[in-house]
Amino acid sequence: MSGAKGVTAGIIYPDHAAEDEYPRAADLLGVHLPVTHVYGTDLHAVPELLDLGRPDRLAAGAAALAEHDPQSVMWACTSGSFVYGPEGARQQIDQLASAAGVPASSTSAAFVDALTHLGLTRVAVAASYPEDVARLFVEYPAAAGIEVVGMSSAGIDTAAEVGALTPEQVVDLAVTHDRPEAQTLLVPDTAMRTLGVIPDTEARPGKPVLTANRVTIWQALRLAGSRPTSSVLGTLFAQRQDHARQ
């Protein structure tokens, strides 16, 4: 592991589910990832998700993180960002950056930036959401020129249910919905605990697997000016980034 001592990246997390992934990653990477919470709904439904990502909620989250003097701030919620569409999600990020006074981003944007970083353009999506919400996620990378070759929906209604999945269920949800023509698999829900199963989820399909909390952490640290590496956090945190496939 290569650390980044003194780096602080703030995390705004919706309600409670898998926020314990952030202190776990912070210990692995030698960084500080303070988490603050905003509260709305844990229901995977579009009206509720639009309400969850309101500018005033995120501004309150940024204010709560100010005591930590973060070098970047992340909205650690995929569905609470992509439901706004690409343009609305970008506006959400700009508003959060303005409120925080430091570079900011969201999990949805982090997925696209991670794909660009790795040079990957064909993806499959293994979503925990109900199908209507999952399809909105698919539209987000597609708008950035990413080819989505397959999408599955587990139809799970709440973040609490996703957070209760066992490690075996998480691995199965991901890898059983891979597509051979996809260069990578996207698993887009920060309510899902995936850090502990990264080796299995990448080894079984034999390709990079990008999960929501992991791309959020990577983006948070990148925006803070840091690129720590870890042998246990998979392709995105590998020492060499030469995994793009033709």
Short mmCIF file of C-alpha atoms in Angstrom, two decimals:
data_model
loop_
_atom_site.label_atom_id
_atom_site.label_comp_id
_atom_site.label_asym_id
_atom_site.label_seq_id
_atom_site.Cartn_x
_atom_site.Cartn_y
_atom_site.Cartn_z
CA MET A 1 0.00 0.00 0.00
CA SER A 2 1.13 3.48 -0.86
CA GLY A 3 -0.38 6.15 1.40
CA ALA A 4 -1.11 9.85 1.22
CA LYS A 5 -0.48 11.20 4.69
CA GLY A 6 -2.32 14.38 5.56
CA VAL A 7 -4.92 14.08 2.80
CA THR A 8 -8.53 14.75 3.86
CA ALA A 9 -11.49 14.19 1.56
CA GLY A 10 -14.98 14.76 2.94
CA ILE A 11 -17.84 12.36 2.28
CA ILE A 12 -21.54 13.31 2.31
CA TYR A 13 -23.43 10.04 2.73
CA PRO A 14 -27.22 9.55 2.55
CA ASP A 15 -28.82 8.08 5.67
CA HIS A 16 -27.11 4.87 6.88
CA ALA A 17 -26.18 1.65 5.08
CA ALA A 18 -22.55 1.02 4.10
CA GLU A 19 -20.80 4.14 5.36
CA ASP A 20 -18.38 1.93 7.30
CA GLU A 21 -16.59 1.36 3.98
CA TYR A 22 -15.06 4.83 4.21
CA PRO A 23 -13.13 4.50 7.49
CA ARG A 24 -12.08 1.04 6.33
CA ALA A 25 -10.66 2.48 3.11
CA ALA A 26 -9.08 5.38 5.01
CA ASP A 27 -7.15 2.91 7.17
CA LEU A 28 -6.02 0.94 4.11
CA LEU A 29 -4.89 4.03 2.22
CA GLY A 30 -3.48 6.15 5.02
CA VAL A 31 -5.86 9.06 4.42
CA HIS A 32 -8.70 10.80 6.27
CA LEU A 33 -12.25 10.31 4.93
CA PRO A 34 -14.62 11.99 7.40
CA VAL A 35 -18.28 11.14 6.79
CA THR A 36 -21.29 13.30 7.43
CA HIS A 37 -24.88 12.27 6.80
CA VAL A 38 -27.86 13.85 5.10
CA TYR A 39 -31.29 12.41 5.70
CA GLY A 40 -34.23 12.01 3.40
CA THR A 41 -35.24 8.58 2.19
CA ASP A 42 -33.61 5.24 1.59
CA LEU A 43 -36.26 4.38 -1.00
CA HIS A 44 -35.05 3.79 -4.55
CA ALA A 45 -37.78 5.85 -6.18
CA VAL A 46 -37.26 8.86 -8.44
CA PRO A 47 -39.26 11.56 -6.56
CA GLU A 48 -37.66 10.64 -3.26
CA LEU A 49 -34.18 10.54 -4.80
CA LEU A 50 -34.64 13.97 -6.36
CA ASP A 51 -35.56 15.27 -2.92
CA LEU A 52 -32.57 13.53 -1.32
CA GLY A 53 -30.09 15.32 -3.59
CA ARG A 54 -31.48 18.83 -3.07
CA PRO A 55 -28.90 21.64 -3.02
CA ASP A 56 -29.77 22.69 0.53
CA ARG A 57 -29.21 19.15 1.84
CA LEU A 58 -25.79 18.93 0.22
CA ALA A 59 -24.85 22.44 1.35
CA ALA A 60 -25.68 21.39 4.91
CA GLY A 61 -23.47 18.34 4.46
CA ALA A 62 -20.61 20.52 3.22
CA ALA A 63 -21.03 22.82 6.21
CA ALA A 64 -20.84 19.84 8.58
CA LEU A 65 -17.57 18.73 6.98
CA ALA A 66 -15.94 22.17 7.21
CA GLU A 67 -14.45 21.45 10.64
CA HIS A 68 -12.28 18.76 9.02
CA ASP A 69 -10.85 21.24 6.48
CA PRO A 70 -11.27 18.82 3.55
CA GLN A 71 -9.38 19.25 0.30
CA SER A 72 -12.34 17.84 -1.62
CA VAL A 73 -15.96 16.87 -0.95
CA MET A 74 -17.98 14.03 -2.47
CA TRP A 75 -21.71 13.41 -2.67
CA ALA A 76 -21.51 9.67 -2.02
CA CYS A 77 -24.78 8.74 -3.62
CA THR A 78 -25.20 7.35 -7.12
CA SER A 79 -28.97 7.41 -7.44
CA GLY A 80 -29.25 10.81 -5.75
CA SER A 81 -27.11 12.25 -8.54
CA PHE A 82 -27.92 10.44 -11.81
CA VAL A 83 -31.68 10.94 -11.34
CA TYR A 84 -31.07 14.58 -12.26
CA GLY A 85 -29.72 13.59 -15.67
CA PRO A 86 -26.22 14.48 -16.91
CA GLU A 87 -26.79 18.24 -16.98
CA GLY A 88 -28.60 18.33 -13.65
CA ALA A 89 -25.94 16.17 -12.04
CA ARG A 90 -23.24 18.54 -13.26
CA GLN A 91 -25.17 21.48 -11.82
CA GLN A 92 -25.49 19.58 -8.53
CA ILE A 93 -21.71 19.15 -8.42
CA ASP A 94 -21.09 22.82 -9.22
CA GLN A 95 -23.46 23.88 -6.43
CA LEU A 96 -21.77 21.54 -3.96
CA ALA A 97 -18.32 22.82 -4.91
CA SER A 98 -19.52 26.38 -4.41
CA ALA A 99 -20.98 25.55 -1.00
CA ALA A 100 -17.89 23.60 0.11
CA GLY A 101 -15.30 25.96 -1.33
CA VAL A 102 -13.22 23.00 -2.58
CA PRO A 103 -13.40 20.65 -5.59
CA ALA A 104 -16.45 18.41 -5.45
CA SER A 105 -18.04 15.56 -7.33
CA SER A 106 -20.62 12.77 -7.02
CA THR A 107 -20.57 9.01 -7.34
CA SER A 108 -22.24 9.10 -10.76
CA ALA A 109 -19.55 11.40 -12.14
CA ALA A 110 -16.89 9.29 -10.46
CA PHE A 111 -17.98 6.23 -12.44
CA VAL A 112 -17.50 8.08 -15.73
CA ASP A 113 -14.18 9.59 -14.67
CA ALA A 114 -12.89 6.20 -13.50
CA LEU A 115 -13.82 4.64 -16.86
CA THR A 116 -12.00 7.43 -18.67
CA HIS A 117 -8.97 6.99 -16.43
CA LEU A 118 -8.82 3.26 -17.17
CA GLY A 119 -9.55 3.71 -20.88
CA LEU A 120 -12.68 1.53 -20.75
CA THR A 121 -15.62 2.23 -23.05
CA ARG A 122 -17.83 -0.91 -23.00
CA VAL A 123 -19.59 -1.76 -19.76
CA ALA A 124 -22.19 -4.01 -18.23
CA VAL A 125 -24.29 -2.77 -15.30
CA ALA A 126 -25.31 -4.90 -12.32
CA ALA A 127 -27.73 -2.65 -10.44
CA SER A 128 -29.46 -3.31 -7.15
CA TYR A 129 -32.18 -0.76 -7.95
CA PRO A 130 -35.68 -1.30 -9.33
CA GLU A 131 -35.62 -1.36 -13.12
CA ASP A 132 -36.87 2.18 -13.73
CA VAL A 133 -34.11 3.65 -11.55
CA ALA A 134 -31.49 1.30 -13.01
CA ARG A 135 -32.36 2.48 -16.51
CA LEU A 136 -31.75 6.08 -15.46
CA PHE A 137 -28.28 5.09 -14.32
CA VAL A 138 -27.58 3.49 -17.71
CA GLU A 139 -28.43 6.78 -19.41
CA TYR A 140 -25.76 8.62 -17.42
CA PRO A 141 -22.59 6.89 -18.75
CA ALA A 142 -24.24 6.48 -22.15
CA ALA A 143 -24.50 10.27 -22.40
CA ALA A 144 -20.73 10.42 -21.88
CA GLY A 145 -20.09 8.10 -24.81
CA ILE A 146 -19.84 4.85 -22.83
CA GLU A 147 -21.39 1.82 -24.54
CA VAL A 148 -23.62 -0.09 -22.13
CA VAL A 149 -23.81 -3.64 -23.51
CA GLY A 150 -26.01 -5.08 -20.77
CA MET A 151 -28.01 -4.06 -17.71
CA SER A 152 -29.54 -6.11 -14.90
CA SER A 153 -31.80 -4.95 -12.09
CA ALA A 154 -32.11 -6.75 -8.76
CA GLY A 155 -35.28 -4.78 -7.97
CA ILE A 156 -34.30 -3.92 -4.37
CA ASP A 157 -36.48 -1.11 -3.08
CA THR A 158 -34.45 0.36 -0.21
CA ALA A 159 -30.84 1.14 0.67
CA ALA A 160 -31.27 -0.67 4.00
CA GLU A 161 -32.01 -3.91 2.16
CA VAL A 162 -28.95 -3.44 -0.04
CA GLY A 163 -26.76 -2.76 2.99
CA ALA A 164 -27.94 -6.05 4.53
CA LEU A 165 -26.73 -8.18 1.61
CA THR A 166 -24.14 -10.78 2.58
CA PRO A 167 -20.71 -10.76 0.92
CA GLU A 168 -21.72 -13.85 -1.06
CA GLN A 169 -24.90 -12.14 -2.26
CA VAL A 170 -22.92 -9.07 -3.30
CA VAL A 171 -20.48 -11.13 -5.35
CA ASP A 172 -23.30 -13.11 -6.98
CA LEU A 173 -25.29 -9.97 -7.80
CA ALA A 174 -22.26 -8.55 -9.55
CA VAL A 175 -20.56 -11.37 -11.40
CA THR A 176 -23.61 -13.33 -12.51
CA HIS A 177 -24.69 -10.30 -14.54
CA ASP A 178 -21.43 -9.76 -16.39
CA ARG A 179 -21.41 -9.77 -20.18
CA PRO A 180 -18.42 -11.26 -22.03
CA GLU A 181 -18.24 -8.33 -24.45
CA ALA A 182 -18.04 -5.81 -21.58
CA GLN A 183 -14.59 -4.53 -20.61
CA THR A 184 -15.76 -3.83 -17.08
CA LEU A 185 -18.74 -4.26 -14.78
CA LEU A 186 -20.36 -1.34 -12.93
CA VAL A 187 -22.09 -1.92 -9.58
CA PRO A 188 -23.78 1.42 -8.80
CA ASP A 189 -25.02 1.64 -5.21
CA THR A 190 -23.16 3.19 -2.26
CA ALA A 191 -25.47 1.26 0.07
CA MET A 192 -23.69 -1.95 -0.96
CA ARG A 193 -20.65 -3.19 0.97
CA THR A 194 -18.14 -4.17 -1.69
CA LEU A 195 -14.65 -3.32 -0.38
CA GLY A 196 -14.25 -6.71 1.26
CA VAL A 197 -15.13 -8.69 -1.86
CA ILE A 198 -13.17 -6.81 -4.52
CA PRO A 199 -10.67 -9.62 -5.21
CA ASP A 200 -13.51 -12.12 -5.78
CA THR A 201 -15.59 -9.78 -7.92
CA GLU A 202 -12.65 -9.05 -10.22
CA ALA A 203 -11.15 -12.55 -10.29
CA ARG A 204 -14.32 -14.38 -11.30
CA PRO A 205 -15.07 -12.38 -14.47
CA GLY A 206 -11.37 -11.68 -15.06
CA LYS A 207 -11.87 -7.95 -15.56
CA PRO A 208 -12.10 -4.70 -13.59
CA VAL A 209 -15.25 -4.26 -11.52
CA LEU A 210 -16.09 -0.70 -10.48
CA THR A 211 -18.27 -0.34 -7.39
CA ALA A 212 -19.91 2.80 -6.07
CA ASN A 213 -18.05 3.35 -2.82
CA ARG A 214 -14.72 2.52 -4.44
CA VAL A 215 -15.07 5.00 -7.31
CA THR A 216 -16.30 7.60 -4.79
CA ILE A 217 -13.18 7.16 -2.67
CA TRP A 218 -10.93 7.23 -5.74
CA GLN A 219 -12.56 10.43 -7.02
CA ALA A 220 -12.45 12.08 -3.60
CA LEU A 221 -8.72 11.48 -3.29
CA ARG A 222 -8.00 12.40 -6.91
CA LEU A 223 -9.73 15.75 -6.42
CA ALA A 224 -7.72 16.22 -3.22
CA GLY A 225 -4.55 15.79 -5.27
CA SER A 226 -3.71 12.28 -4.11
CA ARG A 227 -3.35 8.91 -5.89
CA PRO A 228 -2.75 6.31 -3.16
CA THR A 229 -2.53 2.67 -4.17
CA SER A 230 -3.60 -0.57 -2.51
CA SER A 231 -3.14 -4.18 -3.48
CA VAL A 232 -6.53 -5.10 -2.01
CA LEU A 233 -8.71 -2.43 -3.62
CA GLY A 234 -8.59 -3.78 -7.14
CA THR A 235 -7.78 -2.36 -10.54
CA LEU A 236 -8.69 1.25 -9.82
CA PHE A 237 -6.16 1.45 -7.00
CA ALA A 238 -3.46 -0.63 -8.68
CA GLN A 239 0.07 0.73 -8.94
CA ARG A 240 -0.05 0.62 -12.74
CA GLN A 241 -3.08 1.69 -14.73
CA ASP A 242 -2.69 -0.34 -17.92
CA HIS A 243 -5.86 -2.40 -17.80
CA ALA A 244 -7.76 -0.98 -20.75
CA ARG A 245 -8.90 -3.73 -23.10
CA GLN A 246 -9.56 -3.67 -26.80
#
